[in-house]
Short mmCIF file of C-alpha atoms and ligand atoms in Angstrom, two decimals:
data_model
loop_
_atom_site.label_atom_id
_atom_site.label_comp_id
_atom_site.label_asym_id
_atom_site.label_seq_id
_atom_site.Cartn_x
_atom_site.Cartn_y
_atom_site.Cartn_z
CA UNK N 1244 -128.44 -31.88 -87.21
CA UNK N 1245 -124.92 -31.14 -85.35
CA UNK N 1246 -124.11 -28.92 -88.46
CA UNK N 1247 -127.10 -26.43 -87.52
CA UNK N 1248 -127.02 -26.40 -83.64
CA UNK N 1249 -124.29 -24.36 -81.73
CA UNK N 1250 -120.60 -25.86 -80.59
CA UNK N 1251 -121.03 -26.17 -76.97
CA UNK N 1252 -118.11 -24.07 -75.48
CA UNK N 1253 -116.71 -25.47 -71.98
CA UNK N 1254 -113.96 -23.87 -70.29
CA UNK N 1255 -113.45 -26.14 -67.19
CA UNK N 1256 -110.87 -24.59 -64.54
CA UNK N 1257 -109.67 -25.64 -61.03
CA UNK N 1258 -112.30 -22.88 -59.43
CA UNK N 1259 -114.83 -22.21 -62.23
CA UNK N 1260 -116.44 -24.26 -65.07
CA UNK N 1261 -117.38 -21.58 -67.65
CA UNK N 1262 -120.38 -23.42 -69.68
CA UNK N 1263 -122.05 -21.56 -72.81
CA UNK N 1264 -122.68 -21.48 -76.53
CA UNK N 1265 -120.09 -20.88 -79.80
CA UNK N 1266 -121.24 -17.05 -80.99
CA UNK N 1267 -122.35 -16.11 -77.27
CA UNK N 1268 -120.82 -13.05 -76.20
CA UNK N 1269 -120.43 -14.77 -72.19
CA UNK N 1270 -120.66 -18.05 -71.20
CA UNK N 1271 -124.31 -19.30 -70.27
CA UNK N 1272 -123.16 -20.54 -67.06
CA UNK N 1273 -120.38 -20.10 -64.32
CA UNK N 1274 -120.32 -22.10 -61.78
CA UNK N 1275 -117.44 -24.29 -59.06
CA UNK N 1276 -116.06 -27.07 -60.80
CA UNK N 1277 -117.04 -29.57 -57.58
CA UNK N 1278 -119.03 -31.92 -57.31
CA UNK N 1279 -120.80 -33.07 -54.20
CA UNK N 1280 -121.47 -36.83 -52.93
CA UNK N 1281 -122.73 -38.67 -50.42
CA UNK N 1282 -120.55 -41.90 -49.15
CA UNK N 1283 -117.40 -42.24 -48.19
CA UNK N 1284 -116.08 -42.72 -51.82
CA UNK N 1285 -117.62 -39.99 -53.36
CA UNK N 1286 -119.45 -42.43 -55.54
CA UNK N 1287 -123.28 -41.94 -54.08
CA UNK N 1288 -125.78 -39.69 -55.16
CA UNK N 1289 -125.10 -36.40 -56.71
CA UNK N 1290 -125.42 -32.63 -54.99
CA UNK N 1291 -125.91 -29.47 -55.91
CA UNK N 1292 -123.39 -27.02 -55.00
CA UNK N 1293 -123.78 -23.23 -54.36
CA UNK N 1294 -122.10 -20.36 -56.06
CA UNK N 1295 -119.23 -19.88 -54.10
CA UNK N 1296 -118.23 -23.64 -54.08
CA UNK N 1297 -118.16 -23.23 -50.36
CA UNK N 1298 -121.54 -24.70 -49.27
CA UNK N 1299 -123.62 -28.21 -49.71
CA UNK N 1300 -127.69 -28.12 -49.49
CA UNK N 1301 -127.44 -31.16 -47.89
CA UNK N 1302 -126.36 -33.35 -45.07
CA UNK N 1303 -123.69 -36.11 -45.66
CA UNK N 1304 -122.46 -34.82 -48.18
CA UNK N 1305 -118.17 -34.55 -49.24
CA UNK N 1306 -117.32 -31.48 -51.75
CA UNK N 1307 -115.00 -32.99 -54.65
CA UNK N 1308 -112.55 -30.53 -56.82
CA UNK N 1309 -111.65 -32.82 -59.94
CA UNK N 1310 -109.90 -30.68 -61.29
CA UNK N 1311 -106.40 -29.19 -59.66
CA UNK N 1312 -103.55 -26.79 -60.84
CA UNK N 1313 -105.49 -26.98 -63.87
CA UNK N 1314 -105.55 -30.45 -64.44
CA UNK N 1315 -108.12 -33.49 -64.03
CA UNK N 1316 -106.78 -35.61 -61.10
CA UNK N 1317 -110.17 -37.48 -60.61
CA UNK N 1318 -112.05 -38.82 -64.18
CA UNK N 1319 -114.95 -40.52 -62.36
CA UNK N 1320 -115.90 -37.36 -60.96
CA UNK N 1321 -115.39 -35.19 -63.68
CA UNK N 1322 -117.58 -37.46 -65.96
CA UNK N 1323 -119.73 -36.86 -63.23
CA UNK N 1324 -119.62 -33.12 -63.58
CA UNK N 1325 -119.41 -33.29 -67.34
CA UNK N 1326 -122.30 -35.08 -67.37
CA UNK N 1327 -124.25 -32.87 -65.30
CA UNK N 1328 -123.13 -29.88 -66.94
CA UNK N 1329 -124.31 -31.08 -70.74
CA UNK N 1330 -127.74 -32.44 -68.99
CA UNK N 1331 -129.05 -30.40 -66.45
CA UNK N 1332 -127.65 -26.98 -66.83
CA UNK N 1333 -126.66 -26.59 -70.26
CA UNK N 1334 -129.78 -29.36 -71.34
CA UNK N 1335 -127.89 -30.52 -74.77
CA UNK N 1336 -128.57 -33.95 -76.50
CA UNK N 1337 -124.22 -34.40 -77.12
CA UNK N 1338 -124.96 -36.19 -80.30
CA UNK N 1339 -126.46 -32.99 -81.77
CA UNK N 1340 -123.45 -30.72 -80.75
CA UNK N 1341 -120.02 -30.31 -81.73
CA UNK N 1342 -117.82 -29.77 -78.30
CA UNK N 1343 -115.03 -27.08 -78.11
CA UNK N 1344 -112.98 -27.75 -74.85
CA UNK N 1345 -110.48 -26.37 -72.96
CA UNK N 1346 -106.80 -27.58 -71.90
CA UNK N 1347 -104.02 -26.25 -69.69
CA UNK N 1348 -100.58 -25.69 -71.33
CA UNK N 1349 -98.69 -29.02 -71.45
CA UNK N 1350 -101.68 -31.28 -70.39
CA UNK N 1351 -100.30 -34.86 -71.05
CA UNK N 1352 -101.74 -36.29 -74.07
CA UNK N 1353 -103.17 -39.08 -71.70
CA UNK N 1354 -105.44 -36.51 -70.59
CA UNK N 1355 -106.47 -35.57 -73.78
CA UNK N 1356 -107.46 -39.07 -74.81
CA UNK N 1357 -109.14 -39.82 -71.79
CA UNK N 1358 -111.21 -36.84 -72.63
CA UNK N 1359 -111.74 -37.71 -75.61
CA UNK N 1360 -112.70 -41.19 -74.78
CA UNK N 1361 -115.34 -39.61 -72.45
CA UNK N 1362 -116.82 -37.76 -74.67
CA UNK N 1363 -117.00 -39.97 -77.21
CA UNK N 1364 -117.85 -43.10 -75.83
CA UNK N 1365 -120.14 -41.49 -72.76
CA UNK N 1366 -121.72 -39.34 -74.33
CA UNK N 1367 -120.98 -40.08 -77.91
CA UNK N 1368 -120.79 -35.96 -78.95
CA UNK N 1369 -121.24 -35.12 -82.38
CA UNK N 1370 -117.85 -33.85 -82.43
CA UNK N 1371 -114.62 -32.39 -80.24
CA UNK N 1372 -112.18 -30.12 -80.56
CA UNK N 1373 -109.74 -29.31 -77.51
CA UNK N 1374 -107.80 -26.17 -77.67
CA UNK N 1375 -105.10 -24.36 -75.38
CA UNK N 1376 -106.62 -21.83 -72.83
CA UNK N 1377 -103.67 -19.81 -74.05
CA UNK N 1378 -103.96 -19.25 -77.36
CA UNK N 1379 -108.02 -18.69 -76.81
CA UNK N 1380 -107.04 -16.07 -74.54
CA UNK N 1381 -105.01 -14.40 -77.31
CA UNK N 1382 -108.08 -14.68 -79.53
CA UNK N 1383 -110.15 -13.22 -77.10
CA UNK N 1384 -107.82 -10.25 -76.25
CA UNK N 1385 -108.72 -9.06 -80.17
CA UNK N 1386 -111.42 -6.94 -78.59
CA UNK N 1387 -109.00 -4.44 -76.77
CA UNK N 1388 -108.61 -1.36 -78.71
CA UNK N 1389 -104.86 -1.77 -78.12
CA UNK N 1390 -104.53 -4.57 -80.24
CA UNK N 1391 -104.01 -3.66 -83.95
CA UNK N 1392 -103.12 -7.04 -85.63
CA UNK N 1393 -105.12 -9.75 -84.68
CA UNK N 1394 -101.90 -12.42 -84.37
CA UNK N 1395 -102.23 -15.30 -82.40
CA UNK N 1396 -98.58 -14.20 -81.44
CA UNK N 1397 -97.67 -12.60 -77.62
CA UNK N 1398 -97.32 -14.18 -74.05
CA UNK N 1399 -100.28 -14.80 -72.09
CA UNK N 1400 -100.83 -14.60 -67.93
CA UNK N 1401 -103.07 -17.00 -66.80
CA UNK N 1402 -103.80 -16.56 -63.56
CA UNK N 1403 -107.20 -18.48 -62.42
CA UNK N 1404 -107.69 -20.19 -59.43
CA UNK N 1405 -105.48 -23.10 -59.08
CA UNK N 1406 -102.62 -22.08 -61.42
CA UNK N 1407 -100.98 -19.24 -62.68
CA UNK N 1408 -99.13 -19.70 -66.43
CA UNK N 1409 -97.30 -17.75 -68.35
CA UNK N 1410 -97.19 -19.10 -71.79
CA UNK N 1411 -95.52 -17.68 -74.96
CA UNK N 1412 -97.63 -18.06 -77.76
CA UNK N 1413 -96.11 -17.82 -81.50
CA UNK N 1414 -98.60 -17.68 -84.15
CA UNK N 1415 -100.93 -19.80 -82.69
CA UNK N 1416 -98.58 -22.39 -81.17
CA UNK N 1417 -97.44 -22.53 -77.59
CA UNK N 1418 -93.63 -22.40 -77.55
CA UNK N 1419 -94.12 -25.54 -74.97
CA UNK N 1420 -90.17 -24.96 -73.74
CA UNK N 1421 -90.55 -21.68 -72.36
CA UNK N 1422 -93.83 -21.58 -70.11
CA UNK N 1423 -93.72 -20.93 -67.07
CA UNK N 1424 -95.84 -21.77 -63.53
CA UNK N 1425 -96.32 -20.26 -60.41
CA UNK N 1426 -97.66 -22.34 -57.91
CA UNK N 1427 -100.07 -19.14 -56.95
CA UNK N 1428 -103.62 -18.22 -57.45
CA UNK N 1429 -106.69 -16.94 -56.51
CA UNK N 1430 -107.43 -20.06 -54.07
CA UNK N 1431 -103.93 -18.89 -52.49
CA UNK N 1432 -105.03 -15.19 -51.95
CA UNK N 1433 -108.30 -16.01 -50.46
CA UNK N 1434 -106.27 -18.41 -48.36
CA UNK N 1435 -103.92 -15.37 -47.14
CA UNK N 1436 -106.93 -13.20 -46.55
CA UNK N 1437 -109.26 -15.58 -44.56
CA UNK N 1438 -105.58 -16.21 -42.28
CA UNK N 1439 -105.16 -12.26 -42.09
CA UNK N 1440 -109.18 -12.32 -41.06
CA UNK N 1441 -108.51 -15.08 -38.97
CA UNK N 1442 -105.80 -13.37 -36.91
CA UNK N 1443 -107.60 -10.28 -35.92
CA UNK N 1444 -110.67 -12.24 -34.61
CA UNK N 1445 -113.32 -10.88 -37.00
CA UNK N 1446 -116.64 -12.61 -36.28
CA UNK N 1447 -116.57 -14.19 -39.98
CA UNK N 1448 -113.61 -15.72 -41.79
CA UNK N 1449 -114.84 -18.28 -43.50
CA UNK N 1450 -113.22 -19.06 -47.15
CA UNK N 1451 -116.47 -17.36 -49.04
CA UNK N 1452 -116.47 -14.29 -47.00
CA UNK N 1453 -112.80 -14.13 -47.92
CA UNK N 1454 -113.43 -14.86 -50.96
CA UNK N 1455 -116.40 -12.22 -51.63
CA UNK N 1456 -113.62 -9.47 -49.72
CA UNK N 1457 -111.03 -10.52 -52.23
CA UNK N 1458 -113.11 -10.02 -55.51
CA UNK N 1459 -114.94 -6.83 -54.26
CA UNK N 1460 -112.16 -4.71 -52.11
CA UNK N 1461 -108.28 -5.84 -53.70
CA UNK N 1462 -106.50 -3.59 -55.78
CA UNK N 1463 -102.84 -3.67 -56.37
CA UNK N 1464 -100.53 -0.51 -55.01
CA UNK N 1465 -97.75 0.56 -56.56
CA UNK N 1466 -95.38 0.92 -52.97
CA UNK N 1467 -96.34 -1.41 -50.31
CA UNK N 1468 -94.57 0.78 -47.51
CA UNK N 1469 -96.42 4.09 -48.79
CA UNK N 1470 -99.99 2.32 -48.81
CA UNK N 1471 -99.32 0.98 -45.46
CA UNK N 1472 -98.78 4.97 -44.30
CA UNK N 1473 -102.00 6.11 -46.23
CA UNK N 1474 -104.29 3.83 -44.43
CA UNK N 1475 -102.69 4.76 -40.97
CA UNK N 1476 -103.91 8.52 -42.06
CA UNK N 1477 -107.07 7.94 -43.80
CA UNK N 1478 -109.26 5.21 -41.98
CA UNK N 1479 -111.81 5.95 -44.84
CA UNK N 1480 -109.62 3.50 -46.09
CA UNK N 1481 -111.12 0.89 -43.82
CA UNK N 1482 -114.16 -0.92 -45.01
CA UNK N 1483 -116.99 -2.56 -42.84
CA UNK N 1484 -118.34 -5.59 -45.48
CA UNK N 1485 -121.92 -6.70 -43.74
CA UNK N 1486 -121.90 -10.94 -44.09
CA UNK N 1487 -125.50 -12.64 -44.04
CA UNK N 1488 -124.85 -16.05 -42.06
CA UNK N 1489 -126.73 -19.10 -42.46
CA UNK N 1490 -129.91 -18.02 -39.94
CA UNK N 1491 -130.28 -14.33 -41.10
CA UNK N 1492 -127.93 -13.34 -38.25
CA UNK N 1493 -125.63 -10.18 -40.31
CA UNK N 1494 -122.35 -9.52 -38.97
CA UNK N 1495 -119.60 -6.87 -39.67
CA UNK N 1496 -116.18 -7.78 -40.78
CA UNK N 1497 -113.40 -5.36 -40.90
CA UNK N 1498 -111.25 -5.01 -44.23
CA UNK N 1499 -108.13 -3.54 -44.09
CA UNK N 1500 -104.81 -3.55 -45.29
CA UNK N 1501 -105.56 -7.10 -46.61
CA UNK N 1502 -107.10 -4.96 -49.25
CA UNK N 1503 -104.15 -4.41 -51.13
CA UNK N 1504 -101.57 -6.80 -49.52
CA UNK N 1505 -103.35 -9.94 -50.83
CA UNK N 1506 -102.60 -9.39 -54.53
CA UNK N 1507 -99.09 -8.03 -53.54
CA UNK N 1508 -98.39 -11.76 -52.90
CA UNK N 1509 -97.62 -11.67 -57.02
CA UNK N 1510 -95.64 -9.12 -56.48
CA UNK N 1511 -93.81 -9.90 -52.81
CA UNK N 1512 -94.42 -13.78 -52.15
CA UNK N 1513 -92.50 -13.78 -49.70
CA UNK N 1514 -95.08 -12.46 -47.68
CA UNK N 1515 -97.34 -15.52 -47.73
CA UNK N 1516 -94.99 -18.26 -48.83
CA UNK N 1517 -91.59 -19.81 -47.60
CA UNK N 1518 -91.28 -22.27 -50.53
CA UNK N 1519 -91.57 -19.74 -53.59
CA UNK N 1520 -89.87 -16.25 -53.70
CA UNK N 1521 -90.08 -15.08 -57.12
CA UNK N 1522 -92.13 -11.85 -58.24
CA UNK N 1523 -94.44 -12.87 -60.84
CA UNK N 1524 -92.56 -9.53 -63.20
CA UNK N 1525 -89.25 -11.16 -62.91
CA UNK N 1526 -90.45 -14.90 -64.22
CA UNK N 1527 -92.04 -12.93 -66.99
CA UNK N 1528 -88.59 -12.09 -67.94
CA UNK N 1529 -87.46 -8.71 -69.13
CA UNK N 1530 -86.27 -9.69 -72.47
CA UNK N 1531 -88.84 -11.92 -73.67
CA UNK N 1532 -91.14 -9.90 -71.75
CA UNK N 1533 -94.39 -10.64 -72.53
CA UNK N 1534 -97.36 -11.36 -70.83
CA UNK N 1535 -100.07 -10.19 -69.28
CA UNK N 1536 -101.71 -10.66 -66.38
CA UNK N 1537 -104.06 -12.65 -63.94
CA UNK N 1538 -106.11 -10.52 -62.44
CA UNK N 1539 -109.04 -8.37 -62.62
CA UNK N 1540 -107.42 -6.77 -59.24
CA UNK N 1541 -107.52 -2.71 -60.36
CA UNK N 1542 -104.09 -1.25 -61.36
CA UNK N 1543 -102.45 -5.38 -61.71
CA UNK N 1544 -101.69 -4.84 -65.66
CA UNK N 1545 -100.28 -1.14 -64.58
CA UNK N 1546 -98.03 -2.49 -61.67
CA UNK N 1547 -97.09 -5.35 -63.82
CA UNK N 1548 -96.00 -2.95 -66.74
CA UNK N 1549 -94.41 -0.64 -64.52
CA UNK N 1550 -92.25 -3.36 -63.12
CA UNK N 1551 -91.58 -5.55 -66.73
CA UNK N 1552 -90.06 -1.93 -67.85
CA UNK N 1553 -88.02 -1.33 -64.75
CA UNK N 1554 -86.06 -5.30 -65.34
CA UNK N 1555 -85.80 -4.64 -69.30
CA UNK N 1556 -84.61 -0.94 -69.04
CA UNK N 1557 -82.18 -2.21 -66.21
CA UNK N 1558 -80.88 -5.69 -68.64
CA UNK N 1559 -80.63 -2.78 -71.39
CA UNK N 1560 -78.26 -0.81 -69.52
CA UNK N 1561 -76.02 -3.51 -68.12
CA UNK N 1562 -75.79 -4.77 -72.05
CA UNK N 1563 -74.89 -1.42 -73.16
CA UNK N 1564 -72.11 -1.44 -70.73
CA UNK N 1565 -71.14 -4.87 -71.59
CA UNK N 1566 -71.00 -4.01 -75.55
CA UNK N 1567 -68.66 -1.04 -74.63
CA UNK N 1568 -71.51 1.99 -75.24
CA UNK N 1569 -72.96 0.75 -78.41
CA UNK N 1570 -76.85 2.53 -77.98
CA UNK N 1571 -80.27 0.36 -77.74
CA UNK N 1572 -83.48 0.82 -79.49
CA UNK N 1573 -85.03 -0.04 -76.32
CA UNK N 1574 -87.87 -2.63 -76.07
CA UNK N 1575 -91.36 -1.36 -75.67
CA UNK N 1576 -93.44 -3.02 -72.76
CA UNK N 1577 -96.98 -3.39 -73.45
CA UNK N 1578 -99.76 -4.83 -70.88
CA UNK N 1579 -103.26 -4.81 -72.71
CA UNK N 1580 -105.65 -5.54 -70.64
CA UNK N 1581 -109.31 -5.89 -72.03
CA UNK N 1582 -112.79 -6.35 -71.71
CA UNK N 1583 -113.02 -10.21 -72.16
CA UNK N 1584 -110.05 -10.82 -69.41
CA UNK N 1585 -112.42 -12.57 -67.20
CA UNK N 1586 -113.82 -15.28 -69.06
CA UNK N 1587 -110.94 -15.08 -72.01
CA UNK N 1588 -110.31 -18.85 -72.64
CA UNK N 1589 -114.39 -18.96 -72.65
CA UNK N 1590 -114.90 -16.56 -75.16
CA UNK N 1591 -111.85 -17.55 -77.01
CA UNK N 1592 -113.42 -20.75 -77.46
CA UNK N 1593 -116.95 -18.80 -78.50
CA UNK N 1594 -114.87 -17.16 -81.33
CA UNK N 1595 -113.35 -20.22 -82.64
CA UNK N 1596 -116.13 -22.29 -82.57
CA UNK N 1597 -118.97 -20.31 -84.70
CA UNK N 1598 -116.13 -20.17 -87.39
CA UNK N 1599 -117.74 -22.27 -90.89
CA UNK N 1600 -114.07 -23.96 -90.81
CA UNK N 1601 -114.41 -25.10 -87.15
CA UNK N 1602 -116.57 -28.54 -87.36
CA UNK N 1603 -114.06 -29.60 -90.21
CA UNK N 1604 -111.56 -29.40 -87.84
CA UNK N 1605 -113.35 -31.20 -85.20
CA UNK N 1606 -112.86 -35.11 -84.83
CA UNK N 1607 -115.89 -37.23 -84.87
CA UNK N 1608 -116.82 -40.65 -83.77
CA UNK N 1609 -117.59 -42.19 -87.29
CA UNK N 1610 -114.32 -41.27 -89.08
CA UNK N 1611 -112.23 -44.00 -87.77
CA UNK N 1612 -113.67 -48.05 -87.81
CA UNK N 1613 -112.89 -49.83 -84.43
CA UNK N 1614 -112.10 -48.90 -81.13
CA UNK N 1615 -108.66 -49.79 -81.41
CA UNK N 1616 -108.52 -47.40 -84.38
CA UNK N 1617 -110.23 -44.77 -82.70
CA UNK N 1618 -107.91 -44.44 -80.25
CA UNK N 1619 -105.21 -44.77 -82.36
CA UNK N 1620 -106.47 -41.68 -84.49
CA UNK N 1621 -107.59 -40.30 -81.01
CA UNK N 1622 -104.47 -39.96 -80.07
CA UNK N 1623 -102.67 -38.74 -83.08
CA UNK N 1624 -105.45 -35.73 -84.18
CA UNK N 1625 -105.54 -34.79 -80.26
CA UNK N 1626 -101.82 -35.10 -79.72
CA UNK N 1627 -100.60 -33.51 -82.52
CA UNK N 1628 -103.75 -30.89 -81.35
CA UNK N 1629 -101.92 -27.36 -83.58
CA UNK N 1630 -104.22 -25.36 -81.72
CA UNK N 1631 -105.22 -23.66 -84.40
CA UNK N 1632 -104.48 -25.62 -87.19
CA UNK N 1633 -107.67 -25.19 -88.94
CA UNK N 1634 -106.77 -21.51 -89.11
CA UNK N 1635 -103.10 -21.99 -90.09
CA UNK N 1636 -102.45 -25.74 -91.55
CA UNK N 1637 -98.91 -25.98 -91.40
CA UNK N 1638 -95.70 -27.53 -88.99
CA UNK N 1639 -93.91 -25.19 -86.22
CA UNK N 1640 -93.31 -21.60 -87.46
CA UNK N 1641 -89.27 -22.18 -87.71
CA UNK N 1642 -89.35 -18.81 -86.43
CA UNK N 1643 -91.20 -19.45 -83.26
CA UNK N 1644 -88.82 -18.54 -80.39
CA UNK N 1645 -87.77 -15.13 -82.30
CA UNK N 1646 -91.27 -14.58 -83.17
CA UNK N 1647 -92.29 -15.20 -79.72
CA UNK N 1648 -89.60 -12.06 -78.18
CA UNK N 1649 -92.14 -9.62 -79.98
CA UNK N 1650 -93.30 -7.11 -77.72
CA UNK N 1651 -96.85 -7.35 -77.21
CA UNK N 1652 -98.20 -8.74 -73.36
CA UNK N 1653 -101.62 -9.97 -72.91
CA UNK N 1654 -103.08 -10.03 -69.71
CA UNK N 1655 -105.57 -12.83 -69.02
CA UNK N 1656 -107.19 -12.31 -65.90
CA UNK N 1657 -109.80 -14.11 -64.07
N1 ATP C 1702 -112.78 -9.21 -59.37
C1 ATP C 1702 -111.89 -10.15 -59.00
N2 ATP C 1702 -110.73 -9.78 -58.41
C2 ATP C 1702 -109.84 -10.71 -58.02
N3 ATP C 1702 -110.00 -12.04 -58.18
C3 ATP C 1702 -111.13 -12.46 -58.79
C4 ATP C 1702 -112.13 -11.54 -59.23
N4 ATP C 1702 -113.13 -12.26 -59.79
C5 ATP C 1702 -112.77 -13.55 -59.69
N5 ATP C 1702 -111.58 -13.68 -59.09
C6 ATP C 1702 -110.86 -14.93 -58.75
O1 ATP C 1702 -110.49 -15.63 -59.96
C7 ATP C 1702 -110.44 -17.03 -59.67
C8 ATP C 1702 -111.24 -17.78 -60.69
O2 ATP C 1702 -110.75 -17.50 -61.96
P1 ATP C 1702 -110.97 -18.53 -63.17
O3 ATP C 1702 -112.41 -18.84 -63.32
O4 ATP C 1702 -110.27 -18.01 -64.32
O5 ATP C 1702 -110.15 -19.77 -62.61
P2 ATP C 1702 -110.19 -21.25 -63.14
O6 ATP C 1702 -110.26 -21.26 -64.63
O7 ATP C 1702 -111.28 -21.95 -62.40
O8 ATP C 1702 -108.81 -21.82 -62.59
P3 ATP C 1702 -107.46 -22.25 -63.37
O9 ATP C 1702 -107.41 -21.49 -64.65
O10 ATP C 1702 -106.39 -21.87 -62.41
O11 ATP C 1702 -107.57 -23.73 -63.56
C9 ATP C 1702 -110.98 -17.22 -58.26
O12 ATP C 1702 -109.91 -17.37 -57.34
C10 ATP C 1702 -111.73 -15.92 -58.01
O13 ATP C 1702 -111.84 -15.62 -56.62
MG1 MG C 1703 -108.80 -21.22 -66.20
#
């Protein structure tokens, strides 16, 4: 039966849970990754929670975020939301399905058995197969025009709502010592916007009306000084966004200059945080280059680009001096960003899993005998987890790290 049906495709991130069908073109649902409970610990009847994560229909209830910076920090509530997810929205009996699932760069293998365990044991799934969001996002990046070979070789920007990676991918395996984090994301920039709304007095500034302003107004400049100027001319620039409130009541809220200094925290952190000061271009690294981007803000991948070149073209000219005039190629700087950014680990995972080689790839329940077994084999199929292996059955490329200088940046955007 689990050989005709669909893989279920789940793509569970700090913010969003992206829910759907192998083959689908989008995921079949997107919706917070919270859960909500009544009782002190969280352990009392389940809620449903609105779109925006921000809202409870219900008195008494807490809002619970399982998952954070990517990774699951509370199991009895995800196996909550899991649970929920596979029942009520996507409405799956597990033992006819094979599971694709998603997991952050580095997730301890701990995690991944635990997973397993849950999925296995809970809800005893035909089948699992956990992949990197990374390396999905590569896949999915295939549908840009500007991509000519479809490698599962570049650097990928992850930038969702908890956590922001960028992760150097080399024929399909993540070159584990080079990622990098940044400790900021979408939660952060709605943070900064709801303070800037906040500060002025507007009559809403509540994290979903910040939230709403982000996603609808942002874009990224390229010269923070000169955008400041063209607002101060233009106030066409300025943007009255009508909020409903709980009640009917509508108010106004004024957008401004938040517009484009909330994604120029990538850019400038300084401006929102004491702790970390690095531009997102500069931990990208001009030589390795590589990567792509978070964001769906307009003109991010362009900035980004613009920014890469400047450090590589500068690190070219100080090693041309160095090596006493000898000339440089040069190293080409490309940002593709593409149609799938959005939901690219999602539909990533959609590609992989309609493959015919897919389910042989997947581990079931009935290959090993014995629990003590199965965890045993649990932990050395999920552990050992070549992201792709299915596609390319073989150790580390030996040429990895070179392979992983080439010159292509993804942007994976959310
Ligand atoms: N058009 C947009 N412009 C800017 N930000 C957006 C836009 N649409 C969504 N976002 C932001 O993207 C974030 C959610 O992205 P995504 O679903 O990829 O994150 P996640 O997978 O839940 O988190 P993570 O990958 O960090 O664990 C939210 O902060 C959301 O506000
Ligand atoms: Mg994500």
């Amino acid at each position: 039966m689990a050989n005709q049906t669909p893989a279920v495709v789940m793509d569970n991130g700090t913010g969003f849970s992206k829910l759907g069908f192998a083959g689908n073109d989008s995921p079949s649902f997107v919706f917070p990754t919270a859960i909500a409970t009544k009782g002190a610990a969280g352990t009392g009847a389940l809620a449903p929670v609105d779109q925006l994560g921000c809202g409870v229909r219900g008195p008494g209830y807490g809002l619970h975020y399982p998952i954070r910076h990517g990774q699951i920090e509370n199991w009895d509530h995800m196996e909550r939301f899991w649970s929920n997810s596979i029942f009520k929205y996507l409405r799956v009996e597990p033992e006819e399905h094979f599971f694709l699932l998603t997991e952050p760069p580095l997730n301890p293998p701990e995690n991944r058995e635990n997973t397993a365990e849950i999925f296995f044991e809970s809800f005893n799934c035909a089948g699992l197969y956990i992949a990197v969001q990374a390396v999905l996002a590569l896949a999915a990046s295939w549908t840009s025009s500007k991509v000519h070979d479809r490698s599962l070789t570049g650097t990928v920007i992850d930038s969702g709502d908890g956590v922001t990676h960028v992760i150097p991918v080399a024929e399909g395996y993540v070159i584990g010592s080079s990622i990098k984090s940044i400790p900021i994301a979408g939660r952060d920039i709605t943070y900064f916007v709801q303070s800037l709304l906040r500060d002025r007095g507007e009559p809403d500034s509540s994290l979903r009306t910040a939230q709403e302003i982000k996603e609808e107004y942002c874009y990224v400049c390229p010269d923070i000084v000169k955008e400041f100027s063209r607002y101060d001319r233009d106030r066409s620039r300025f943007i009255k966004h009508v909020v409903s409130q709980p009640g009917g009541r509508q108010v106004s809220v004024d957008v401004g200059y938040e517009r484009f200094m909330a994604p120029e925290i990538f850019f400038n952190p300084e401006i929102y945080s004491s702790d970390f000061l690095t531009p997102l271009p500069v931990v990208v690294d001009g030589n390795i280059v590589l990567s792509g981007g978070s964001t769906l803000y307009k003109d991010f991948g362009r900035r980004l680009q613009r920014d890469i070149k400047h450090l590589v073209d500068a690190r070219i000219r100080a090693s041309e001096v160095r090596s006493g005039g000898a000339k440089s190629g040069g190293l080409e700087v490309q940002v593709i960003t593409h149609k799938r950014q959005r939901h690219g680990p999602w539909f990533g995972g959609s590609l992989l899993g309609q493959t015919p080689e897919f389910r042989s790839y997947c581990h079931t329940k009935a290959e090993p005998s014995g629990e003590l077994q199965l965890r045993v084999t649990l932990t050395v199929f999920i552990a050992a987890r070549n992201p792709w292996s299915f596609v390319r059955d073989r150790q580390m490329h030996p040429a990895a790290e070179i392979q992983a200088s080439g010159q292509q940046i993804i942007i994976q955007a959310h």
